[in-house]
Amino acid sequence: MVKTRIIPSAQGAHAYPLLIKSLLLSGERYHPGREIVYADKLRYDYRTLRKRIHRLANMLTAAGIKPGDTVALLDWDSHRALECFFAVPMIGAVLHTVNVRFSADQLGYTMNHAEDHLVLVHDDFLPVIESLEETLTTVRGYIQLSDDGGKATRLPVLGEYETLLAAAGDHFDFPDFDENSMATLFYTTGTTGNPKGVYFSHRQLVLHTLNELGLLAAHEGQSLLRSNDVYMPITPMFHVHAWGVPYVATMLGVKQVYPGRYEPDKLVRLYRDEGVTFSHCVPTILQMILECGEAARTDLSGWKMLLGGSALPLGLATQAHRKGIRIHAGYGMSETCPLLCLTHLSDAELALPMEEQLPLRIRTGMPVPLVDLRIVDGEGREVAHDGETLGEIVVRAPWLTQGYLKEPEKGAELWDGGWLHTGDMASIDPHGIVEIKDRIKDVIKTGGEWVSSLALESLISSHAAVSSVAVIGIPDEQWGERPLALVVCKEGEFLEAQTITAHLQRFVDSGHINKWAIPRQIRIVPEIPKTSVGKINKRLIREIETSNGGEGA
């Protein structure tokens, strides 16, 4: 143990804990009149936001919620979710943002596993919660969230959110407590078994917010969120706190637009009518936006978009650029809060024409400040920084989850050797730019050679008629595995498998890929299975292929 000199504290000095309540101090100071907008239903300013958060704290306390209790939220992206992001952890309780796209069985499992005490539930999710009510063993009460008049329900509700809020006092004395107290909880799915509970402390969320605030604003020519921007999330707020950006936006005091349920045409209308300048989403959502009717009639130039969750294909990035969207790529995981890497271009790269910048912008990016990121081989040794050698990304940072709720064995596996293991295969170049090649479980080994499914997807997506693509490895008696590609055409386009084969052959001829990387099977399909947060669901695709003997659905 290294001996250090500890700074002494004067008598009476205040030990300032890093608590979420501190993030609420500055937005109202800077821009008290800026708006919080909920779709076309409600708008109010930062003064009102503060009062509503105080009212919500009083409302939760009146409902019997105490420090350490868990409050479940089932809602679309709304002002209510933003208020819960603050009020619930600020009273010392834990906010469980429930994945509303889980199956009923998964919902019941996660809510019991989290030991939810109070459930705030939107009218749209009343039927599934009603069906689960008798099995939710720890729930003591429900609060109904309604947009257009409350629906009748047989749940024993304490009341409707707005009615209860109006009756509550607009001042709450938020206490100080240990900054390492759990603040938020959500569940992430894996390849097998039940969803796993990922949790974060006040300290972790504050540090992540401060880091993200500086990173999104600091770099000239690459800034995404500054004081004059208008922010609208297109990543569900139940998924890693909408990547933590609502905390940043509130601290900064920018106008915030919450769209409710994601409907592509509505998202574009809100972008246009509310002057949105910054959003973030996964590539499949961006694809839906670009292909909707409103996008065809709307100038999207000036919309800065941060893409993450899965690899951004070059074809999709090019399509977005042609509509005027400025693309940036980010990387992280549910377990990492999530920010680990972000697009970073040198001055020389920023001077390039945008068509030449796009392949650089879709790379995984550079590790962000305070992140210690390494790429290691199977023995835990760092690989060469040559942009070619592959290894697993392992990380350390102040905001990484310390385990999985009630699952110490899985937590120990995640943190094997004192580094958080991401399960992502990547290379790193001499300039520190990381490029993910695949998930460890998704990389394809054919004839003893590794083939990146992500690289193949990016090449296939560059065909003008391709809307989306997924590539997986399927068993092959001769080669061990061979790639299988599922391809969705753009509306009004027609493709055949041999067209994609010929398209890929050009990259073989240029030496970009080897001939054995061309998928032996290419299927043109109407849609590709997605996860609950819009990512391509390769686990399900593999299950379908296995159950059908490799012949597809």
mmCIF file of C-alpha atoms in Angstrom, residues 110-462:
data_model
loop_
_atom_site.group_PDB
_atom_site.id
_atom_site.type_symbol
_atom_site.label_atom_id
_atom_site.label_comp_id
_atom_site.label_asym_id
_atom_site.label_seq_id
_atom_site.Cartn_x
_atom_site.Cartn_y
_atom_site.Cartn_z
ATOM 1 C CA THR A 110 -37.177 -7.845 -13.055
ATOM 2 C CA MET A 111 -39.750 -6.069 -10.867
ATOM 3 C CA ASN A 112 -39.639 -8.825 -8.256
ATOM 4 C CA HIS A 113 -35.868 -9.134 -8.462
ATOM 5 C CA ALA A 114 -35.533 -5.369 -7.950
ATOM 6 C CA GLU A 115 -38.015 -5.548 -5.043
ATOM 7 C CA ASP A 116 -40.004 -2.613 -6.401
ATOM 8 C CA HIS A 117 -42.089 -0.902 -3.710
ATOM 9 C CA LEU A 118 -44.003 1.672 -5.765
ATOM 10 C CA VAL A 119 -44.852 1.495 -9.476
ATOM 11 C CA LEU A 120 -45.447 4.559 -11.656
ATOM 12 C CA VAL A 121 -47.184 3.177 -14.733
ATOM 13 C CA HIS A 122 -48.368 4.823 -17.951
ATOM 14 C CA ASP A 123 -51.865 3.983 -19.174
ATOM 15 C CA ASP A 124 -50.401 2.086 -22.153
ATOM 16 C CA PHE A 125 -48.809 -0.452 -19.800
ATOM 17 C CA LEU A 126 -51.743 -0.946 -17.438
ATOM 18 C CA PRO A 127 -52.898 -4.218 -19.086
ATOM 19 C CA VAL A 128 -49.566 -5.996 -18.609
ATOM 20 C CA ILE A 129 -49.151 -4.741 -15.031
ATOM 21 C CA GLU A 130 -52.719 -5.752 -14.233
ATOM 22 C CA SER A 131 -51.912 -9.256 -15.490
ATOM 23 C CA LEU A 132 -48.846 -9.354 -13.208
ATOM 24 C CA GLU A 133 -50.331 -7.710 -10.123
ATOM 25 C CA GLU A 134 -50.821 -10.869 -8.073
ATOM 26 C CA THR A 135 -47.242 -11.993 -8.754
ATOM 27 C CA LEU A 136 -45.555 -8.683 -7.824
ATOM 28 C CA THR A 137 -44.794 -9.635 -4.255
ATOM 29 C CA THR A 138 -43.036 -6.469 -3.027
ATOM 30 C CA VAL A 139 -45.188 -3.762 -4.638
ATOM 31 C CA ARG A 140 -47.149 -1.685 -2.119
ATOM 32 C CA GLY A 141 -48.808 0.827 -4.423
ATOM 33 C CA TYR A 142 -49.288 2.231 -7.913
ATOM 34 C CA ILE A 143 -49.437 5.730 -9.394
ATOM 35 C CA GLN A 144 -51.107 6.167 -12.761
ATOM 36 C CA LEU A 145 -49.466 8.220 -15.544
ATOM 37 C CA SER A 146 -52.015 9.589 -18.028
ATOM 38 C CA ASP A 147 -51.726 11.860 -21.041
ATOM 39 C CA ASP A 148 -55.343 12.225 -22.169
ATOM 40 C CA GLY A 149 -57.504 11.422 -19.156
ATOM 41 C CA GLY A 150 -56.934 8.393 -16.975
ATOM 42 C CA LYS A 151 -58.017 4.976 -18.198
ATOM 43 C CA ALA A 152 -60.040 2.775 -15.884
ATOM 44 C CA THR A 153 -57.904 0.204 -14.080
ATOM 45 C CA ARG A 154 -58.404 -2.454 -11.456
ATOM 46 C CA LEU A 155 -54.985 -1.707 -9.953
ATOM 47 C CA PRO A 156 -55.178 -0.191 -6.447
ATOM 48 C CA VAL A 157 -53.793 3.160 -7.613
ATOM 49 C CA LEU A 158 -53.003 5.925 -5.149
ATOM 50 C CA GLY A 159 -54.011 8.460 -7.765
ATOM 51 C CA GLU A 160 -53.023 10.027 -11.067
ATOM 52 C CA TYR A 161 -49.567 11.612 -11.312
ATOM 53 C CA GLU A 162 -50.562 15.194 -12.169
ATOM 54 C CA THR A 163 -53.392 15.265 -9.634
ATOM 55 C CA LEU A 164 -51.160 14.008 -6.839
ATOM 56 C CA LEU A 165 -48.363 16.364 -7.912
ATOM 57 C CA ALA A 166 -50.640 19.409 -7.789
ATOM 58 C CA ALA A 167 -51.684 18.550 -4.241
ATOM 59 C CA ALA A 168 -48.100 18.173 -2.973
ATOM 60 C CA GLY A 169 -45.943 20.934 -1.518
ATOM 61 C CA ASP A 170 -43.371 22.572 -3.790
ATOM 62 C CA HIS A 171 -40.506 22.476 -1.287
ATOM 63 C CA PHE A 172 -38.586 19.431 -0.070
ATOM 64 C CA ASP A 173 -35.447 19.509 2.042
ATOM 65 C CA PHE A 174 -33.283 17.001 0.175
ATOM 66 C CA PRO A 175 -30.786 15.451 2.600
ATOM 67 C CA ASP A 176 -27.100 14.717 2.258
ATOM 68 C CA PHE A 177 -26.093 11.056 2.443
ATOM 69 C CA ASP A 178 -23.328 8.734 1.282
ATOM 70 C CA GLU A 179 -22.450 9.463 -2.340
ATOM 71 C CA ASN A 180 -21.919 5.727 -2.907
ATOM 72 C CA SER A 181 -25.624 5.061 -2.282
ATOM 73 C CA MET A 182 -27.397 3.291 -5.127
ATOM 74 C CA ALA A 183 -29.301 5.776 -7.303
ATOM 75 C CA THR A 184 -30.521 3.875 -10.364
ATOM 76 C CA LEU A 185 -31.175 0.330 -11.499
ATOM 77 C CA PHE A 186 -32.151 -1.206 -14.811
ATOM 78 C CA TYR A 187 -31.934 -4.620 -16.426
ATOM 79 C CA THR A 188 -30.021 -5.763 -19.459
ATOM 80 C CA THR A 189 -30.507 -8.981 -21.394
ATOM 81 C CA GLY A 190 -27.749 -11.411 -22.268
ATOM 82 C CA THR A 191 -27.433 -14.424 -24.491
ATOM 83 C CA THR A 192 -28.894 -16.777 -21.890
ATOM 84 C CA GLY A 193 -30.861 -16.653 -18.657
ATOM 85 C CA ASN A 194 -32.833 -13.867 -17.012
ATOM 86 C CA PRO A 195 -32.036 -10.169 -17.427
ATOM 87 C CA LYS A 196 -29.257 -8.884 -15.150
ATOM 88 C CA GLY A 197 -29.638 -5.900 -12.830
ATOM 89 C CA VAL A 198 -27.135 -3.095 -13.527
ATOM 90 C CA TYR A 199 -26.851 -0.371 -10.898
ATOM 91 C CA PHE A 200 -25.092 2.949 -10.410
ATOM 92 C CA SER A 201 -24.364 5.198 -7.452
ATOM 93 C CA HIS A 202 -24.831 8.956 -7.082
ATOM 94 C CA ARG A 203 -21.065 9.428 -7.271
ATOM 95 C CA GLN A 204 -20.808 7.458 -10.519
ATOM 96 C CA LEU A 205 -23.651 9.350 -12.180
ATOM 97 C CA VAL A 206 -22.298 12.746 -11.152
ATOM 98 C CA LEU A 207 -18.807 11.920 -12.448
ATOM 99 C CA HIS A 208 -20.212 10.516 -15.695
ATOM 100 C CA THR A 209 -22.331 13.661 -16.135
ATOM 101 C CA LEU A 210 -19.422 16.027 -15.556
ATOM 102 C CA ASN A 211 -17.224 14.090 -17.971
ATOM 103 C CA GLU A 212 -19.932 13.878 -20.629
ATOM 104 C CA LEU A 213 -20.740 17.584 -20.244
ATOM 105 C CA GLY A 214 -17.173 18.583 -20.987
ATOM 106 C CA LEU A 215 -16.700 16.058 -23.748
ATOM 107 C CA LEU A 216 -19.863 16.940 -25.686
ATOM 108 C CA ALA A 217 -19.056 20.651 -25.577
ATOM 109 C CA ALA A 218 -15.296 21.053 -25.528
ATOM 110 C CA HIS A 219 -13.739 20.150 -28.873
ATOM 111 C CA GLU A 220 -13.933 22.813 -31.559
ATOM 112 C CA GLY A 221 -15.631 21.570 -34.699
ATOM 113 C CA GLN A 222 -16.902 18.458 -32.924
ATOM 114 C CA SER A 223 -19.178 19.852 -30.222
ATOM 115 C CA LEU A 224 -22.586 18.217 -29.869
ATOM 116 C CA LEU A 225 -24.291 19.863 -26.901
ATOM 117 C CA ARG A 226 -23.715 23.467 -25.832
ATOM 118 C CA SER A 227 -25.893 26.034 -24.072
ATOM 119 C CA ASN A 228 -27.684 27.175 -27.233
ATOM 120 C CA ASP A 229 -28.547 23.656 -28.441
ATOM 121 C CA VAL A 230 -31.957 21.982 -28.257
ATOM 122 C CA TYR A 231 -31.864 18.376 -27.071
ATOM 123 C CA MET A 232 -34.221 15.502 -27.907
ATOM 124 C CA PRO A 233 -33.364 11.913 -26.923
ATOM 125 C CA ILE A 234 -34.183 9.097 -29.318
ATOM 126 C CA THR A 235 -32.654 6.486 -27.041
ATOM 127 C CA PRO A 236 -35.225 5.229 -24.506
ATOM 128 C CA MET A 237 -34.864 6.754 -21.066
ATOM 129 C CA PHE A 238 -35.167 3.252 -19.587
ATOM 130 C CA HIS A 239 -31.909 2.339 -21.358
ATOM 131 C CA VAL A 240 -28.798 3.529 -19.452
ATOM 132 C CA HIS A 241 -30.491 6.822 -18.463
ATOM 133 C CA ALA A 242 -30.810 7.760 -22.162
ATOM 134 C CA TRP A 243 -27.006 7.521 -22.226
ATOM 135 C CA GLY A 244 -26.847 10.002 -19.334
ATOM 136 C CA VAL A 245 -27.587 12.998 -21.551
ATOM 137 C CA PRO A 246 -30.744 14.205 -19.695
ATOM 138 C CA TYR A 247 -28.553 14.838 -16.646
ATOM 139 C CA VAL A 248 -26.112 16.816 -18.818
ATOM 140 C CA ALA A 249 -28.874 18.791 -20.538
ATOM 141 C CA THR A 250 -30.500 19.700 -17.213
ATOM 142 C CA MET A 251 -27.205 20.772 -15.668
ATOM 143 C CA LEU A 252 -26.493 22.923 -18.730
ATOM 144 C CA GLY A 253 -29.996 24.435 -18.839
ATOM 145 C CA VAL A 254 -30.730 23.721 -22.501
ATOM 146 C CA LYS A 255 -34.186 23.361 -24.000
ATOM 147 C CA GLN A 256 -35.221 19.713 -23.796
ATOM 148 C CA VAL A 257 -37.832 17.965 -25.955
ATOM 149 C CA TYR A 258 -39.225 14.597 -24.851
ATOM 150 C CA PRO A 259 -41.105 12.850 -27.677
ATOM 151 C CA GLY A 260 -43.144 10.200 -25.850
ATOM 152 C CA ARG A 261 -43.482 7.020 -27.857
ATOM 153 C CA TYR A 262 -41.056 6.869 -30.776
ATOM 154 C CA GLU A 263 -42.857 7.355 -34.081
ATOM 155 C CA PRO A 264 -40.522 8.408 -36.916
ATOM 156 C CA ASP A 265 -42.819 11.004 -38.488
ATOM 157 C CA LYS A 266 -43.523 12.563 -35.082
ATOM 158 C CA LEU A 267 -39.810 12.677 -34.263
ATOM 159 C CA VAL A 268 -39.088 14.595 -37.467
ATOM 160 C CA ARG A 269 -41.969 17.006 -36.811
ATOM 161 C CA LEU A 270 -40.643 17.701 -33.309
ATOM 162 C CA TYR A 271 -37.151 18.215 -34.730
ATOM 163 C CA ARG A 272 -38.532 20.761 -37.177
ATOM 164 C CA ASP A 273 -41.096 22.532 -34.981
ATOM 165 C CA GLU A 274 -39.036 22.704 -31.768
ATOM 166 C CA GLY A 275 -35.694 23.515 -33.399
ATOM 167 C CA VAL A 276 -33.921 20.369 -32.181
ATOM 168 C CA THR A 277 -30.173 20.387 -32.866
ATOM 169 C CA PHE A 278 -28.876 17.310 -30.996
ATOM 170 C CA SER A 279 -30.160 13.755 -30.582
ATOM 171 C CA HIS A 280 -28.734 10.288 -30.040
ATOM 172 C CA CYS A 281 -29.999 6.896 -31.140
ATOM 173 C CA VAL A 282 -29.076 3.444 -32.416
ATOM 174 C CA PRO A 283 -28.573 2.958 -36.178
ATOM 175 C CA THR A 284 -31.892 1.146 -36.700
ATOM 176 C CA ILE A 285 -33.827 4.148 -35.348
ATOM 177 C CA LEU A 286 -31.849 6.498 -37.603
ATOM 178 C CA GLN A 287 -32.771 4.259 -40.543
ATOM 179 C CA MET A 288 -36.469 4.509 -39.626
ATOM 180 C CA ILE A 289 -36.226 8.303 -39.409
ATOM 181 C CA LEU A 290 -34.503 8.651 -42.771
ATOM 182 C CA GLU A 291 -37.107 6.487 -44.488
ATOM 183 C CA CYS A 292 -40.237 8.108 -43.027
ATOM 184 C CA GLY A 293 -42.524 10.415 -44.990
ATOM 185 C CA GLU A 294 -41.812 13.541 -42.939
ATOM 186 C CA ALA A 295 -38.053 13.185 -43.548
ATOM 187 C CA ALA A 296 -38.632 13.299 -47.285
ATOM 188 C CA ARG A 297 -40.339 16.687 -46.830
ATOM 189 C CA THR A 298 -37.975 18.144 -44.205
ATOM 190 C CA ASP A 299 -34.536 19.737 -44.339
ATOM 191 C CA LEU A 300 -32.527 17.819 -41.718
ATOM 192 C CA SER A 301 -29.364 19.890 -42.023
ATOM 193 C CA GLY A 302 -28.094 21.075 -38.658
ATOM 194 C CA TRP A 303 -29.238 17.952 -36.796
ATOM 195 C CA LYS A 304 -26.231 16.582 -34.881
ATOM 196 C CA MET A 305 -26.652 12.878 -34.188
ATOM 197 C CA LEU A 306 -24.659 10.636 -31.848
ATOM 198 C CA LEU A 307 -24.928 6.981 -32.869
ATOM 199 C CA GLY A 308 -24.170 4.058 -30.602
ATOM 200 C CA GLY A 309 -25.474 0.720 -29.382
ATOM 201 C CA SER A 310 -24.246 -1.084 -32.486
ATOM 202 C CA ALA A 311 -21.910 -0.439 -35.395
ATOM 203 C CA LEU A 312 -22.884 2.374 -37.754
ATOM 204 C CA PRO A 313 -22.681 1.099 -41.354
ATOM 205 C CA LEU A 314 -21.043 3.401 -43.879
ATOM 206 C CA GLY A 315 -24.062 3.180 -46.167
ATOM 207 C CA LEU A 316 -26.376 4.506 -43.452
ATOM 208 C CA ALA A 317 -23.910 7.244 -42.481
ATOM 209 C CA THR A 318 -23.742 8.324 -46.119
ATOM 210 C CA GLN A 319 -27.527 8.378 -46.403
ATOM 211 C CA ALA A 320 -27.768 10.538 -43.261
ATOM 212 C CA HIS A 321 -25.061 12.899 -44.511
ATOM 213 C CA ARG A 322 -26.922 13.424 -47.777
ATOM 214 C CA LYS A 323 -29.936 14.554 -45.735
ATOM 215 C CA GLY A 324 -27.758 17.043 -43.853
ATOM 216 C CA ILE A 325 -27.322 15.155 -40.561
ATOM 217 C CA ARG A 326 -23.910 15.456 -38.903
ATOM 218 C CA ILE A 327 -22.873 12.009 -37.733
ATOM 219 C CA HIS A 328 -20.779 11.122 -34.688
ATOM 220 C CA ALA A 329 -20.168 7.646 -33.247
ATOM 221 C CA GLY A 330 -19.935 6.659 -29.607
ATOM 222 C CA TYR A 331 -19.267 3.438 -27.756
ATOM 223 C CA GLY A 332 -20.246 2.056 -24.400
ATOM 224 C CA MET A 333 -22.320 -0.609 -22.669
ATOM 225 C CA SER A 334 -25.146 -0.789 -20.169
ATOM 226 C CA GLU A 335 -22.533 -1.746 -17.593
ATOM 227 C CA THR A 336 -20.378 1.323 -18.318
ATOM 228 C CA CYS A 337 -23.002 4.061 -17.721
ATOM 229 C CA PRO A 338 -22.349 4.053 -20.832
ATOM 230 C CA LEU A 339 -19.701 6.421 -22.217
ATOM 231 C CA LEU A 340 -16.295 4.916 -23.094
ATOM 232 C CA CYS A 341 -15.330 6.206 -26.555
ATOM 233 C CA LEU A 342 -16.407 8.993 -28.892
ATOM 234 C CA THR A 343 -15.547 10.167 -32.404
ATOM 235 C CA HIS A 344 -12.487 12.388 -32.332
ATOM 236 C CA LEU A 345 -10.977 13.815 -35.503
ATOM 237 C CA SER A 346 -7.637 15.574 -35.850
ATOM 238 C CA ASP A 347 -7.470 19.077 -37.307
ATOM 239 C CA ALA A 348 -6.274 17.597 -40.588
ATOM 240 C CA GLU A 349 -9.163 15.118 -40.667
ATOM 241 C CA LEU A 350 -11.685 17.879 -39.927
ATOM 242 C CA ALA A 351 -10.393 19.739 -42.974
ATOM 243 C CA LEU A 352 -11.256 16.828 -45.283
ATOM 244 C CA PRO A 353 -14.451 16.851 -47.388
ATOM 245 C CA MET A 354 -17.298 15.217 -45.458
ATOM 246 C CA GLU A 355 -17.380 12.239 -47.838
ATOM 247 C CA GLU A 356 -13.810 11.465 -46.765
ATOM 248 C CA GLN A 357 -14.597 12.120 -43.109
ATOM 249 C CA LEU A 358 -17.484 9.633 -42.936
ATOM 250 C CA PRO A 359 -15.347 6.446 -42.747
ATOM 251 C CA LEU A 360 -13.461 8.138 -39.897
ATOM 252 C CA ARG A 361 -16.617 9.271 -38.108
ATOM 253 C CA ILE A 362 -18.112 5.779 -37.952
ATOM 254 C CA ARG A 363 -15.098 4.276 -36.182
ATOM 255 C CA THR A 364 -15.572 3.334 -32.543
ATOM 256 C CA GLY A 365 -13.579 6.417 -31.546
ATOM 257 C CA MET A 366 -11.062 7.499 -28.952
ATOM 258 C CA PRO A 367 -11.344 6.650 -25.240
ATOM 259 C CA VAL A 368 -12.863 9.597 -23.391
ATOM 260 C CA PRO A 369 -11.159 11.316 -20.429
ATOM 261 C CA LEU A 370 -10.802 9.258 -17.224
ATOM 262 C CA VAL A 371 -11.296 5.979 -19.121
ATOM 263 C CA ASP A 372 -8.376 3.546 -18.944
ATOM 264 C CA LEU A 373 -9.030 1.319 -21.962
ATOM 265 C CA ARG A 374 -6.844 -1.550 -23.067
ATOM 266 C CA ILE A 375 -7.112 -4.225 -25.719
ATOM 267 C CA VAL A 376 -5.767 -7.548 -24.534
ATOM 268 C CA ASP A 377 -5.203 -11.043 -25.849
ATOM 269 C CA GLY A 378 -6.429 -14.245 -24.223
ATOM 270 C CA GLU A 379 -3.601 -14.077 -21.683
ATOM 271 C CA GLY A 380 -4.437 -10.528 -20.624
ATOM 272 C CA ARG A 381 -1.478 -8.962 -22.443
ATOM 273 C CA GLU A 382 -1.940 -5.701 -24.343
ATOM 274 C CA VAL A 383 -1.931 -6.140 -28.111
ATOM 275 C CA ALA A 384 0.119 -4.009 -30.492
ATOM 276 C CA HIS A 385 -1.259 -0.557 -31.347
ATOM 277 C CA ASP A 386 -1.075 -1.239 -35.065
ATOM 278 C CA GLY A 387 -4.732 -0.971 -36.064
ATOM 279 C CA GLU A 388 -4.751 -4.653 -37.040
ATOM 280 C CA THR A 389 -4.116 -6.933 -34.063
ATOM 281 C CA LEU A 390 -7.346 -8.015 -32.366
ATOM 282 C CA GLY A 391 -8.092 -8.419 -28.694
ATOM 283 C CA GLU A 392 -10.832 -7.846 -26.141
ATOM 284 C CA ILE A 393 -11.598 -4.361 -24.854
ATOM 285 C CA VAL A 394 -11.198 -4.156 -21.062
ATOM 286 C CA VAL A 395 -11.731 -0.939 -19.121
ATOM 287 C CA ARG A 396 -11.512 0.915 -15.837
ATOM 288 C CA ALA A 397 -13.318 4.206 -15.138
ATOM 289 C CA PRO A 398 -14.981 5.907 -12.145
ATOM 290 C CA TRP A 399 -18.520 5.200 -13.369
ATOM 291 C CA LEU A 400 -18.524 1.484 -14.249
ATOM 292 C CA THR A 401 -21.084 -0.732 -12.532
ATOM 293 C CA GLN A 402 -19.485 -2.668 -9.701
ATOM 294 C CA GLY A 403 -21.452 -5.838 -10.389
ATOM 295 C CA TYR A 404 -24.881 -7.289 -11.073
ATOM 296 C CA LEU A 405 -27.643 -7.027 -8.480
ATOM 297 C CA LYS A 406 -27.781 -10.183 -6.302
ATOM 298 C CA GLU A 407 -25.521 -12.070 -8.750
ATOM 299 C CA PRO A 408 -21.980 -11.931 -7.324
ATOM 300 C CA GLU A 409 -20.698 -14.750 -9.538
ATOM 301 C CA LYS A 410 -21.665 -12.923 -12.729
ATOM 302 C CA GLY A 411 -20.230 -9.713 -11.318
ATOM 303 C CA ALA A 412 -16.926 -11.456 -10.609
ATOM 304 C CA GLU A 413 -16.880 -12.772 -14.190
ATOM 305 C CA LEU A 414 -17.518 -9.247 -15.506
ATOM 306 C CA TRP A 415 -14.605 -7.913 -13.420
ATOM 307 C CA ASP A 416 -12.182 -10.813 -13.929
ATOM 308 C CA GLY A 417 -8.655 -9.658 -13.096
ATOM 309 C CA GLY A 418 -9.774 -6.231 -11.910
ATOM 310 C CA TRP A 419 -10.792 -5.004 -15.375
ATOM 311 C CA LEU A 420 -14.341 -4.805 -16.710
ATOM 312 C CA HIS A 421 -14.557 -7.170 -19.674
ATOM 313 C CA THR A 422 -16.700 -5.811 -22.494
ATOM 314 C CA GLY A 423 -16.808 -8.906 -24.694
ATOM 315 C CA ASP A 424 -15.963 -6.722 -27.714
ATOM 316 C CA MET A 425 -13.154 -7.617 -30.133
ATOM 317 C CA ALA A 426 -11.267 -4.574 -31.397
ATOM 318 C CA SER A 427 -8.002 -3.138 -32.623
ATOM 319 C CA ILE A 428 -6.310 0.140 -31.675
ATOM 320 C CA ASP A 429 -4.121 2.212 -33.953
ATOM 321 C CA PRO A 430 -0.959 4.210 -33.122
ATOM 322 C CA HIS A 431 -3.093 7.338 -32.582
ATOM 323 C CA GLY A 432 -5.282 5.631 -29.982
ATOM 324 C CA ILE A 433 -8.340 5.189 -32.209
ATOM 325 C CA VAL A 434 -10.321 2.083 -31.272
ATOM 326 C CA GLU A 435 -12.201 0.133 -33.902
ATOM 327 C CA ILE A 436 -14.518 -2.660 -32.820
ATOM 328 C CA LYS A 437 -14.423 -5.597 -35.184
ATOM 329 C CA ASP A 438 -17.105 -7.714 -33.529
ATOM 330 C CA ARG A 439 -18.551 -9.100 -30.346
ATOM 331 C CA ILE A 440 -16.483 -12.095 -29.208
ATOM 332 C CA LYS A 441 -19.551 -14.278 -29.653
ATOM 333 C CA ASP A 442 -20.328 -12.811 -33.101
ATOM 334 C CA VAL A 443 -16.922 -13.002 -34.806
ATOM 335 C CA ILE A 444 -16.932 -15.738 -37.452
ATOM 336 C CA LYS A 445 -14.085 -18.258 -37.711
ATOM 337 C CA THR A 446 -14.004 -19.824 -41.152
ATOM 338 C CA GLY A 447 -11.187 -22.109 -42.266
ATOM 339 C CA GLY A 448 -9.054 -20.926 -39.372
ATOM 340 C CA GLU A 449 -9.435 -17.239 -40.318
ATOM 341 C CA TRP A 450 -11.412 -14.603 -38.424
ATOM 342 C CA VAL A 451 -14.136 -12.745 -40.325
ATOM 343 C CA SER A 452 -15.789 -9.671 -38.824
ATOM 344 C CA SER A 453 -19.565 -9.699 -39.157
ATOM 345 C CA LEU A 454 -19.566 -5.924 -38.585
ATOM 346 C CA ALA A 455 -17.148 -5.336 -41.471
ATOM 347 C CA LEU A 456 -19.293 -7.432 -43.808
ATOM 348 C CA GLU A 457 -22.435 -5.598 -42.691
ATOM 349 C CA SER A 458 -20.808 -2.248 -43.413
ATOM 350 C CA LEU A 459 -19.734 -3.342 -46.909
ATOM 351 C CA ILE A 460 -23.123 -4.821 -47.791
ATOM 352 C CA SER A 461 -24.889 -1.701 -46.486
ATOM 353 C CA SER A 462 -22.913 0.438 -48.926
#
